[in-house]
Coordinates of C-alpha atoms in Angstrom, one line a residue:
Chain A
M4 CA 18.6 -69.0 46.3
Q5 CA 16.1 -67.8 49.2
A6 CA 18.3 -66.0 51.4
A7 CA 21.4 -64.7 49.9
A8 CA 23.3 -61.7 51.5
K9 CA 25.8 -60.5 49.2
S10 CA 28.0 -57.4 49.5
Y11 CA 30.7 -56.1 47.3
A12 CA 31.2 -52.9 49.4
R13 CA 34.0 -50.7 49.4
H14 CA 33.8 -48.8 52.8
P15 CA 36.2 -47.0 55.2
S16 CA 35.8 -49.7 57.8
V17 CA 34.9 -52.7 55.4
H18 CA 37.2 -53.2 52.5
P19 CA 35.6 -54.4 49.1
L20 CA 33.9 -57.4 51.0
D21 CA 32.5 -60.3 49.0
L22 CA 30.1 -62.4 51.2
E23 CA 27.4 -64.7 50.2
V24 CA 25.5 -66.5 52.5
R25 CA 23.1 -69.3 51.7
C26 CA 19.7 -70.1 52.9
G27 CA 19.6 -72.0 55.9
E28 CA 23.3 -71.6 56.9
T29 CA 24.4 -70.7 60.4
V30 CA 27.3 -68.1 60.0
A31 CA 29.2 -66.6 62.8
L32 CA 31.0 -63.4 62.4
P33 CA 33.6 -63.3 65.1
G34 CA 36.5 -60.8 65.1
P35 CA 38.2 -58.1 67.2
N36 CA 36.6 -54.9 67.9
G37 CA 36.7 -52.8 65.0
A38 CA 37.0 -55.6 62.5
G39 CA 33.9 -54.1 60.7
K40 CA 31.1 -56.6 61.8
S41 CA 28.8 -53.9 62.9
T42 CA 29.4 -52.1 59.6
A43 CA 28.9 -55.3 57.6
I44 CA 25.6 -56.0 59.4
G45 CA 24.7 -52.4 58.9
M46 CA 25.1 -52.7 55.3
M47 CA 22.9 -55.8 55.1
L48 CA 20.0 -54.0 56.9
G49 CA 20.4 -50.9 54.8
L50 CA 21.5 -48.7 57.8
V51 CA 24.9 -48.1 56.2
L52 CA 25.1 -47.4 52.6
P53 CA 28.0 -48.9 50.9
D54 CA 30.1 -46.6 48.9
T55 CA 30.6 -49.0 46.0
G56 CA 29.3 -52.4 45.5
R57 CA 25.9 -53.8 46.2
V58 CA 23.9 -55.8 48.8
R59 CA 21.1 -58.0 48.1
V60 CA 19.1 -59.8 50.7
A61 CA 16.9 -62.6 49.5
G62 CA 16.7 -60.9 46.1
H63 CA 15.8 -57.6 47.3
T64 CA 17.5 -54.4 48.5
P65 CA 18.1 -54.5 52.2
R66 CA 15.6 -51.8 53.0
A67 CA 12.8 -53.8 50.8
A68 CA 13.8 -57.0 52.8
V69 CA 13.6 -55.1 56.1
A70 CA 10.1 -53.9 55.1
G71 CA 9.0 -57.2 53.8
G72 CA 10.1 -59.0 57.3
R73 CA 12.6 -61.2 55.3
I74 CA 15.6 -60.0 57.4
A75 CA 15.5 -58.9 61.0
A76 CA 18.2 -58.1 63.4
M77 CA 18.9 -57.9 67.1
L78 CA 21.4 -54.9 67.2
Q79 CA 24.1 -54.6 69.7
D80 CA 23.2 -51.0 71.1
S81 CA 19.7 -50.6 70.2
G82 CA 17.5 -49.4 73.0
M83 CA 13.8 -49.9 73.5
M84 CA 10.8 -47.3 73.7
P85 CA 10.7 -46.4 77.4
G86 CA 7.5 -46.5 79.5
V87 CA 5.6 -49.2 77.4
R88 CA 5.0 -52.8 78.3
V89 CA 6.8 -55.9 76.8
A90 CA 3.7 -57.3 75.2
E91 CA 2.8 -53.8 73.9
L92 CA 6.1 -53.4 72.0
V93 CA 6.1 -56.9 70.7
R94 CA 2.5 -56.6 69.4
F95 CA 3.7 -53.3 67.7
G96 CA 6.2 -55.4 65.8
E97 CA 3.5 -58.1 65.1
R98 CA 1.4 -55.2 63.4
L99 CA 4.6 -53.8 61.8
Y100 CA 5.5 -56.8 59.6
P101 CA 3.5 -58.4 56.7
N102 CA 4.1 -62.1 57.9
P103 CA 4.7 -62.0 61.5
L104 CA 4.8 -64.4 64.4
P105 CA 2.0 -63.9 66.7
C106 CA 3.0 -61.9 69.7
A107 CA 2.4 -64.6 72.2
E108 CA 4.5 -66.9 70.2
A109 CA 7.3 -64.5 69.8
L110 CA 7.2 -63.7 73.6
E111 CA 7.2 -67.6 74.1
V112 CA 10.2 -68.2 71.9
A113 CA 12.2 -65.2 73.6
G114 CA 11.2 -66.7 77.0
L115 CA 9.3 -63.6 78.1
T116 CA 5.9 -64.8 78.6
S117 CA 6.2 -64.1 82.4
E118 CA 7.5 -60.6 81.8
R119 CA 4.9 -59.8 79.2
S120 CA 3.3 -56.9 81.5
R121 CA 6.6 -55.6 82.7
R122 CA 7.7 -52.0 81.6
V123 CA 10.6 -52.3 79.1
D124 CA 12.5 -49.9 81.2
K125 CA 12.4 -52.1 84.3
L126 CA 13.9 -55.0 82.7
S127 CA 17.2 -56.5 83.7
G128 CA 20.2 -56.7 81.1
G129 CA 19.3 -60.3 80.1
Q130 CA 15.7 -59.6 79.9
S131 CA 16.5 -56.5 77.6
Q132 CA 18.4 -58.9 75.4
R133 CA 15.4 -61.3 75.2
L134 CA 13.2 -58.4 74.4
R135 CA 15.5 -57.4 71.5
F136 CA 15.4 -61.0 70.4
A137 CA 11.5 -61.1 70.6
L138 CA 11.3 -58.1 68.5
A139 CA 13.4 -59.4 65.9
V140 CA 11.6 -63.0 65.8
V141 CA 8.2 -61.3 65.6
A142 CA 9.1 -60.5 62.0
N143 CA 9.1 -64.2 61.3
P144 CA 12.4 -63.5 59.2
E145 CA 14.0 -65.9 56.7
I146 CA 17.2 -64.1 57.9
L147 CA 18.1 -63.4 61.5
I148 CA 21.0 -61.1 62.3
L149 CA 22.2 -61.2 65.9
D150 CA 24.9 -58.6 67.0
E151 CA 26.6 -59.9 70.1
P152 CA 23.2 -61.5 71.3
T153 CA 24.3 -62.7 74.6
R154 CA 25.9 -59.7 75.8
A155 CA 24.8 -58.8 79.5
M156 CA 23.8 -62.6 80.0
D157 CA 25.1 -64.9 82.5
V158 CA 26.6 -68.3 81.6
R159 CA 23.2 -70.0 82.3
G160 CA 21.2 -67.3 80.4
R161 CA 23.7 -67.8 77.5
A162 CA 23.2 -71.5 77.2
E163 CA 19.3 -71.2 77.5
F164 CA 19.4 -68.4 74.6
W165 CA 21.4 -70.8 72.2
E166 CA 19.1 -73.7 73.0
T167 CA 16.1 -71.4 71.9
M168 CA 18.0 -70.0 68.9
R169 CA 18.9 -73.4 67.7
A170 CA 15.1 -74.6 67.8
F171 CA 14.3 -71.3 66.0
A172 CA 17.0 -71.5 63.4
A173 CA 15.9 -75.1 62.7
K174 CA 13.0 -74.2 60.7
S175 CA 15.4 -73.5 57.6
R176 CA 16.1 -70.1 58.6
T177 CA 19.3 -68.4 57.9
L178 CA 21.1 -67.2 61.0
L179 CA 24.2 -64.7 61.0
F180 CA 25.7 -63.8 64.4
A181 CA 28.4 -61.7 65.7
S182 CA 30.0 -62.9 68.9
H183 CA 33.1 -62.3 71.3
Y184 CA 32.4 -65.5 72.8
L185 CA 34.2 -68.2 70.8
D186 CA 32.6 -71.2 72.5
E187 CA 29.3 -69.9 71.1
V188 CA 30.9 -69.7 67.6
D189 CA 32.3 -73.1 68.0
N190 CA 29.0 -74.7 69.2
N191 CA 26.8 -72.9 67.0
A192 CA 28.0 -71.9 63.7
E193 CA 28.4 -74.2 60.6
R194 CA 30.6 -71.5 59.0
V195 CA 32.8 -69.0 60.4
V196 CA 33.6 -65.8 58.6
L197 CA 36.4 -64.2 60.3
L198 CA 36.8 -60.4 59.7
A199 CA 39.9 -58.2 60.6
S200 CA 40.5 -54.6 59.5
G201 CA 37.5 -54.9 57.4
R202 CA 38.5 -57.9 55.5
V203 CA 37.7 -61.4 55.5
I204 CA 40.8 -63.3 56.6
A205 CA 39.2 -66.8 57.0
D206 CA 35.9 -68.4 55.9
D207 CA 35.5 -71.9 56.7
T208 CA 33.9 -74.4 59.3
P209 CA 35.1 -73.9 63.0
A210 CA 36.7 -77.2 62.8
R211 CA 38.9 -76.5 59.9
I212 CA 39.7 -72.9 60.9
R213 CA 41.2 -74.5 64.0
T214 CA 43.5 -76.6 61.9
Q215 CA 44.1 -73.9 59.3
T216 CA 47.0 -72.2 61.2
G217 CA 49.0 -75.3 60.9
V218 CA 49.8 -75.3 64.6
S219 CA 49.1 -78.0 67.1
V220 CA 49.0 -78.3 70.8
V221 CA 50.9 -80.9 72.4
Q222 CA 50.2 -81.5 76.2
V223 CA 52.2 -84.1 78.3
F224 CA 53.1 -84.4 81.9
L225 CA 56.8 -84.5 81.8
T226 CA 59.4 -84.8 84.6
G227 CA 62.7 -83.3 84.5
S228 CA 63.9 -80.3 82.4
T229 CA 62.0 -78.8 79.6
D230 CA 64.3 -76.4 78.5
W231 CA 65.0 -78.3 75.3
I232 CA 61.6 -78.2 74.0
G233 CA 61.6 -74.6 73.5
R234 CA 64.7 -75.1 71.0
F235 CA 62.9 -78.0 69.1
D236 CA 62.1 -77.6 65.4
G237 CA 58.9 -76.0 65.0
V238 CA 57.9 -75.1 68.5
S239 CA 56.6 -71.6 69.1
D240 CA 55.5 -71.6 72.5
V241 CA 56.1 -73.6 75.7
Q242 CA 54.0 -73.2 78.9
V243 CA 55.1 -75.3 81.9
R244 CA 52.9 -75.6 85.1
G245 CA 54.3 -78.1 87.6
D246 CA 54.9 -81.1 85.6
R247 CA 52.4 -80.4 82.9
V248 CA 53.7 -78.9 79.6
R249 CA 51.7 -77.3 76.9
I250 CA 53.5 -76.8 73.7
K251 CA 52.5 -75.3 70.3
T252 CA 54.2 -76.5 67.5
T253 CA 54.0 -77.0 63.8
A254 CA 55.7 -80.4 63.9
P255 CA 53.7 -82.4 66.6
D256 CA 54.9 -85.9 65.2
A257 CA 58.5 -85.1 65.8
L258 CA 57.9 -83.4 69.1
V259 CA 55.8 -86.6 70.4
A260 CA 58.6 -89.0 69.1
A261 CA 61.2 -87.2 70.9
V262 CA 59.4 -87.1 74.2
V263 CA 58.3 -90.8 73.9
G264 CA 61.7 -91.9 72.8
G265 CA 63.6 -89.7 75.3
L266 CA 64.8 -90.7 78.8
Q267 CA 62.3 -88.4 81.0
D268 CA 59.3 -90.0 82.6
W269 CA 56.0 -88.9 80.7
H270 CA 52.5 -89.8 80.7
G271 CA 49.1 -88.5 79.4
I272 CA 50.3 -87.3 76.2
N273 CA 47.7 -85.5 74.0
V274 CA 47.8 -83.8 70.6
S275 CA 45.1 -81.5 69.6
P276 CA 44.3 -78.6 67.2
P277 CA 44.4 -75.2 68.9
S278 CA 41.3 -73.5 70.4
L279 CA 39.4 -71.4 68.3
D280 CA 40.7 -68.3 70.3
E281 CA 44.3 -69.4 69.6
S282 CA 43.5 -69.9 65.8
F283 CA 41.7 -66.4 65.6
L284 CA 44.6 -64.9 67.5
A285 CA 47.1 -66.4 65.0
L286 CA 44.9 -65.4 62.0
T287 CA 44.2 -62.0 63.1
G288 CA 47.8 -61.5 64.1
S289 CA 49.1 -62.3 60.8
A290 CA 46.4 -60.1 59.1
A291 CA 47.6 -57.2 61.2
T292 CA 51.3 -57.8 60.0
V293 CA 50.1 -57.9 56.3
S294 CA 48.2 -54.6 56.6
A295 CA 51.0 -52.9 58.5
A296 CA 53.3 -54.2 55.6
T297 CA 50.8 -52.7 53.1
A298 CA 50.7 -49.6 55.0
H299 CA 54.3 -49.2 54.8
S300 CA 54.8 -50.0 51.2
A301 CA 52.0 -47.6 50.4
A302 CA 53.8 -44.8 52.5
E303 CA 56.9 -45.5 50.6
N304 CA 55.5 -44.9 47.3
T305 CA 53.8 -41.6 48.2
G306 CA 57.0 -39.5 48.1
T307 CA 57.5 -36.7 50.6
H308 CA 58.0 -37.2 54.2
T309 CA 55.1 -35.5 55.6
T310 CA 52.7 -37.4 53.2
I311 CA 54.3 -40.6 54.5
S312 CA 53.4 -40.1 58.0
S313 CA 49.8 -38.9 57.6
R314 CA 49.2 -41.6 55.2
D315 CA 50.8 -43.9 57.9
D316 CA 48.3 -42.8 60.5
H317 CA 45.4 -43.3 58.5
L318 CA 46.2 -46.8 57.5
F319 CA 47.3 -48.0 60.8
S320 CA 44.4 -46.6 62.5
S321 CA 42.3 -48.5 60.2
S322 CA 44.2 -51.8 60.8
Chain B
M30 CA 0.5 -49.9 62.4
T31 CA 1.1 -46.2 62.5
T32 CA -2.0 -45.9 64.5
Y33 CA -0.9 -48.5 67.0
F34 CA 2.5 -46.9 67.2
L35 CA 0.7 -43.5 67.8
R36 CA -1.4 -45.1 70.7
L37 CA 1.8 -46.5 72.2
E38 CA 3.2 -43.0 72.2
I39 CA 0.2 -41.6 73.8
V40 CA -0.1 -44.4 76.4
R41 CA 3.4 -43.9 77.5
M42 CA 3.3 -40.2 77.9
L43 CA 0.0 -40.6 79.9
R44 CA 1.8 -43.1 82.0
D45 CA 4.5 -40.8 82.9
P46 CA 4.0 -39.3 86.4
K47 CA 5.9 -36.3 85.6
Y48 CA 3.6 -35.5 82.6
L49 CA 0.6 -35.8 85.0
A50 CA 2.1 -33.6 87.7
L51 CA 3.8 -31.0 85.9
A52 CA 1.5 -30.6 82.6
V53 CA -1.8 -31.4 84.2
G54 CA -1.6 -31.0 87.9
A55 CA 0.5 -27.9 88.0
P56 CA -1.6 -25.7 85.7
I57 CA -4.7 -26.5 87.6
G58 CA -3.1 -25.9 90.9
F59 CA -1.6 -22.6 89.8
Y60 CA -4.8 -21.5 88.2
L61 CA -6.5 -22.0 91.7
L62 CA -3.7 -20.3 93.6
F63 CA -3.5 -17.4 91.1
A64 CA -7.3 -17.0 90.7
T65 CA -7.7 -16.9 94.5
L66 CA -4.8 -14.7 95.3
F67 CA -5.3 -12.0 92.2
G68 CA -8.9 -12.2 92.8
T69 CA -8.4 -11.0 96.3
L70 CA -6.0 -8.4 95.4
F71 CA -7.8 -6.9 92.5
G72 CA -11.2 -7.6 93.3
G73 CA -11.5 -5.7 96.3
G74 CA -11.4 -8.7 98.7
H75 CA -14.3 -10.5 97.0
T76 CA -13.4 -13.8 95.9
A77 CA -17.0 -15.2 95.1
P78 CA -17.4 -15.9 91.6
G79 CA -19.0 -13.3 89.4
Q80 CA -19.4 -10.7 91.9
L81 CA -17.3 -8.0 90.6
P82 CA -16.8 -7.3 86.9
G83 CA -12.9 -7.0 87.5
T84 CA -12.7 -10.4 89.3
V85 CA -14.4 -12.1 86.3
E86 CA -12.1 -10.8 84.0
I87 CA -9.1 -11.9 86.0
M88 CA -10.4 -15.4 86.6
V89 CA -10.6 -15.7 82.6
E90 CA -7.3 -14.0 82.1
I91 CA -5.6 -16.5 84.5
M92 CA -7.6 -19.3 83.2
V93 CA -6.2 -18.9 79.7
A94 CA -2.7 -18.2 80.8
M95 CA -2.7 -21.4 82.7
A96 CA -4.3 -23.4 80.1
A97 CA -1.7 -22.0 77.7
Y98 CA 1.1 -22.8 80.2
G99 CA -0.1 -26.4 80.6
A100 CA -0.4 -27.0 76.9
I101 CA 3.2 -25.5 76.3
W102 CA 4.7 -27.7 79.0
A103 CA 2.8 -30.8 77.7
V104 CA 4.2 -30.5 74.2
I105 CA 7.6 -29.4 75.1
S106 CA 8.2 -32.2 77.9
T107 CA 6.8 -34.9 75.6
T108 CA 9.0 -33.9 72.7
G109 CA 12.5 -32.4 73.8
P110 CA 13.7 -34.7 76.7
R111 CA 12.1 -37.8 75.2
I112 CA 13.7 -37.4 71.7
A113 CA 17.1 -36.6 73.6
E114 CA 16.7 -39.8 75.6
E115 CA 15.5 -42.1 72.7
R116 CA 18.5 -40.8 70.8
Q117 CA 20.9 -41.6 73.8
I118 CA 19.4 -45.0 74.4
G119 CA 19.2 -46.2 70.8
W120 CA 15.5 -46.5 70.2
L121 CA 15.8 -44.5 67.1
E122 CA 18.4 -46.7 65.8
Q123 CA 16.0 -49.7 66.6
V124 CA 13.4 -48.0 64.8
R125 CA 15.6 -47.7 61.6
A126 CA 16.3 -51.6 61.7
M127 CA 12.5 -51.9 61.6
P128 CA 10.2 -51.2 58.8
L129 CA 9.2 -47.9 60.2
S130 CA 10.5 -44.7 58.7
A131 CA 12.0 -42.0 60.7
A132 CA 9.7 -39.6 59.4
S133 CA 6.5 -41.7 60.6
A134 CA 8.0 -42.2 63.8
L135 CA 8.6 -38.5 64.4
G136 CA 5.4 -37.8 63.0
S137 CA 3.8 -40.0 65.4
K138 CA 5.6 -38.4 68.4
V139 CA 4.5 -34.9 67.3
V140 CA 0.9 -35.9 66.8
A141 CA 0.9 -37.7 70.2
S142 CA 2.9 -34.8 72.0
V143 CA 0.2 -32.4 70.5
A144 CA -2.5 -34.6 71.8
T145 CA -1.2 -34.7 75.4
A146 CA -1.6 -30.9 75.4
L147 CA -5.4 -31.4 75.4
P148 CA -6.0 -32.6 78.9
A149 CA -4.4 -29.6 80.6
V150 CA -6.4 -27.1 78.4
I151 CA -9.6 -28.8 78.9
L152 CA -9.2 -29.5 82.8
V153 CA -8.1 -26.0 83.6
C154 CA -11.3 -24.7 81.6
V155 CA -13.4 -27.1 83.5
T156 CA -12.0 -26.0 86.9
A157 CA -12.3 -22.2 86.1
A158 CA -15.9 -22.9 85.2
V159 CA -16.8 -25.2 87.9
V160 CA -14.7 -23.7 90.9
K161 CA -14.5 -19.9 90.0
G162 CA -17.8 -19.8 87.9
V163 CA -16.1 -18.5 84.7
Q164 CA -19.0 -18.4 82.1
L165 CA -18.5 -18.2 78.5
S166 CA -20.7 -19.0 75.4
M167 CA -20.3 -22.8 74.1
G168 CA -18.8 -21.5 70.8
Q169 CA -16.2 -19.5 72.9
W170 CA -15.3 -22.5 74.9
V171 CA -14.9 -24.6 71.8
A172 CA -12.9 -21.9 70.1
L173 CA -10.7 -21.5 73.1
V174 CA -9.9 -24.9 73.6
V175 CA -9.0 -25.5 70.0
A176 CA -7.0 -22.5 69.6
I177 CA -4.9 -23.1 72.7
W178 CA -4.5 -26.6 71.8
L179 CA -3.4 -25.9 68.3
G180 CA -1.5 -23.0 69.2
S181 CA 1.0 -25.3 71.0
I182 CA 2.2 -26.6 67.8
P183 CA 5.2 -24.1 67.7
F184 CA 6.4 -25.5 71.0
A185 CA 6.3 -29.0 69.8
A186 CA 8.8 -27.8 67.2
L187 CA 10.7 -26.1 69.7
G188 CA 10.9 -29.4 71.7
I189 CA 12.0 -31.4 68.7
A190 CA 14.8 -28.8 67.9
L191 CA 15.8 -29.1 71.6
G192 CA 15.6 -33.1 71.5
F193 CA 17.8 -33.3 68.5
A194 CA 20.3 -30.4 69.6
V195 CA 21.2 -31.4 73.0
G196 CA 21.9 -34.6 74.9
A197 CA 19.6 -36.5 77.2
D198 CA 21.2 -35.0 80.4
F199 CA 20.8 -31.5 79.4
A200 CA 17.4 -31.7 77.5
Y201 CA 15.0 -31.7 80.5
P202 CA 16.6 -28.7 82.7
L203 CA 16.9 -26.7 79.5
S204 CA 13.3 -27.3 78.4
Y205 CA 11.9 -26.7 81.8
G206 CA 14.2 -23.5 82.2
L207 CA 13.1 -22.2 78.6
N208 CA 9.6 -22.9 79.3
M209 CA 9.3 -21.0 82.7
A210 CA 11.5 -18.1 81.3
M211 CA 9.1 -17.8 78.1
S212 CA 6.0 -18.2 80.3
A213 CA 7.0 -15.5 82.7
L214 CA 8.2 -13.0 80.2
G215 CA 5.2 -13.7 78.1
G216 CA 2.9 -12.7 80.8
L217 CA 1.4 -16.1 81.8
W218 CA 2.5 -15.8 85.2
V219 CA 1.6 -12.5 86.1
P220 CA -1.4 -10.7 84.1
P221 CA 0.0 -8.8 81.4
S222 CA -1.6 -5.6 82.7
V223 CA 0.8 -5.8 85.7
L224 CA 4.0 -6.2 83.8
P225 CA 6.0 -3.1 83.4
A226 CA 5.2 -1.5 80.0
A227 CA 8.8 -1.7 78.5
T228 CA 9.0 -5.4 79.2
M229 CA 5.8 -6.2 77.5
L230 CA 6.9 -4.1 74.5
N231 CA 10.4 -5.3 74.0
V232 CA 10.2 -8.9 75.1
A233 CA 6.6 -10.3 75.6
Y234 CA 5.5 -8.9 72.4
W235 CA 7.9 -11.3 70.4
L236 CA 7.4 -14.2 72.4
P237 CA 5.0 -17.1 71.2
T238 CA 3.8 -17.7 74.8
Y239 CA 2.4 -14.0 75.0
H240 CA 0.5 -14.6 71.6
L241 CA -0.8 -17.7 72.4
A242 CA -2.3 -16.4 75.6
K243 CA -3.5 -13.2 73.6
L244 CA -5.1 -15.5 71.2
G245 CA -7.2 -17.1 74.1
W246 CA -7.9 -13.6 75.8
A247 CA -9.3 -12.2 72.6
I248 CA -11.7 -15.3 72.2
A249 CA -12.8 -15.3 75.9
A250 CA -13.4 -11.6 75.5
G251 CA -15.8 -12.2 72.6
E252 CA -13.3 -10.5 70.1
L253 CA -11.8 -11.9 66.9
P254 CA -8.1 -13.1 67.5
D255 CA -5.4 -10.7 66.7
V256 CA -3.8 -11.4 63.1
A257 CA -0.7 -10.5 64.6
S258 CA -0.8 -13.3 66.9
V259 CA -1.7 -15.8 64.5
L260 CA 1.1 -14.5 62.2
N261 CA 3.5 -14.8 65.2
L262 CA 2.9 -18.3 66.2
L263 CA 3.1 -19.2 62.5
G264 CA 6.5 -17.6 62.2
W265 CA 7.7 -19.3 65.3
T266 CA 6.5 -22.7 63.9
A267 CA 8.3 -22.1 60.5
G268 CA 11.6 -20.9 62.1
L269 CA 11.8 -23.7 64.7
A270 CA 10.8 -26.2 61.8
V271 CA 13.9 -25.0 60.0
L272 CA 16.1 -25.5 63.2
V273 CA 14.4 -29.0 63.5
L274 CA 15.5 -29.8 59.8
I275 CA 19.1 -28.5 60.7
A276 CA 19.4 -30.4 64.0
Y277 CA 17.6 -33.6 62.5
L278 CA 19.9 -34.1 59.4
R279 CA 22.9 -34.3 61.7
P280 CA 22.0 -36.9 64.0
A281 CA 19.9 -38.7 61.3
R282 CA 23.0 -39.5 59.3
R283 CA 24.7 -40.2 62.5
M284 CA 22.3 -42.9 63.4
G285 CA 24.1 -45.4 61.0
A286 CA 27.3 -45.2 63.2
R287 CA 26.7 -45.2 66.9
A288 CA 26.7 -42.2 69.1
A289 CA 29.3 -43.8 71.3
T290 CA 32.0 -43.9 68.6
G291 CA 34.9 -41.4 69.0
P292 CA 34.5 -37.8 68.0
A293 CA 37.8 -37.4 66.0
T294 CA 35.8 -37.2 62.7
D295 CA 31.9 -36.8 62.1
P296 CA 30.8 -40.3 61.5
G297 CA 27.7 -38.7 59.9
L298 CA 30.0 -37.5 57.1
A299 CA 31.4 -41.0 56.8
T300 CA 28.0 -42.5 55.7
D301 CA 27.7 -40.0 53.0
P302 CA 30.2 -41.0 50.3
S303 CA 30.4 -37.5 48.6
L304 CA 31.5 -36.0 51.9
A305 CA 34.1 -38.6 52.9
P306 CA 37.2 -37.9 50.4
D307 CA 39.4 -39.9 52.6
P308 CA 38.0 -43.4 53.3
S309 CA 41.0 -44.3 55.5
A310 CA 40.7 -41.2 57.7
A311 CA 36.8 -41.6 58.2
G312 CA 37.4 -45.2 59.1
T313 CA 38.7 -44.7 62.5
D314 CA 35.2 -43.7 63.9
R315 CA 33.5 -46.8 62.4
L316 CA 36.1 -49.0 63.8
A317 CA 34.8 -48.7 67.3
T318 CA 31.6 -50.3 66.4

């Protein structure tokens, strides 16, 4: 395996985590704030030392992989050296790595060629993100890590960014990104590793994750009463807007049969898997319930009342 | 690559208008002002260069004081406020994600910072020689410039300690205030002969500002520098280096977690397994990342 990131780490915010990324994969790490994404990324770069377990990046320790330019990252909150020009900083990156992309090419890839002589502290939010990107790609890495890469970009900037990214990653590079934008995850990732409370709660393709919850969405234009739908078997949620009804159900076939066979006028019926947002909410929601239950049973096992409450606080705060 | 990084550090310092104004322009301007002013007061009204022995002494004394002041402010202002800013905006975090060790990043900054002290020292001396007719032997000029330049190292240590100890908002005013206070009490603004004797003995004698200038005064007077001055500067360097180490170790650990995380528990402790006995408690900070 050329590019395997593997971690079995026991960490306050990341529970023993077993993750293997294969060469050439594009993996998304979505998840709510505090899911442990940044910690997981920090461990892959050697910025955070795991308490237990080990991390190997392309067969090396994370720091050795960083030094060799095998892995490079665009971090969420990293700042850029104030007072220097864009090209000067990227050229510094070119000199830093053993097998770099030429500075001009890195600027080109990041779409910063026309900003090359601007001062880094005078860039807009989106341009700063592009500079972070340029400073990562100049390493010419096998593995590229992006932590919230399109934050501070507008819709068009995001679309352009992902276009460049797809072209860059196409050259058998491994891409791992954290993102809040689930359309980005859906459109760009081959694999989604959903973290919540420092645990992997789903690891699959975006399409399969959408069907994994077992919930489908039925949409139909329906005239007349919709009260009966909420009481129908398997229905968990009904939204009515005018004559448009949107139903979440675990038994879509029975519901469709009931609508079609009923006496009310209907048209435009449509059954689809839930959106990625809804799947994630469902998956992370159940994960929160599980850790709350674990916390509770852990608390019950510890005896005295004072211990219970302090235990409880800790476990809840990490969930 | 470290030389390129060093070059970047120097380039960005030289581009900073605040540096040019306060660490190069100000010492030259103040030299001209004070040399003219004190020359008139103590030189019996004669400001023409070299006319009275007393005038020449004052011209040299103020030249050394202003060269020292410029060097001191150059190194403090290019370390303290900059390190505080870089910590805040996350540049040091970015450095950690690249194959550049924190030690060589910091080392480059110190070298760059001390390098920026040189223009002030040289230009003040040139102004004194050209405008006020100060004359020293070639050996004295070289020894003077080198002594004041290298003597600014303890102030780099002070700046670094400040940069790690306080936040970006506070670092600049604190640096400037400390610099002004130490310069005034150390006899850089007023010739030491004018300071009240008690102040000189009690305060100035311990300050590195005074001893840096005293080194220069001895060289300009053709004497051997006082061992006490050299020891004082070395002592300050060592003491401040210890402070730097203490201040640096704290945020160095914290770099793994972000500065924006909550203050409930020290995230620096959380990265060190031996210091985090209860992982679930320490986890609260990390979750914000």
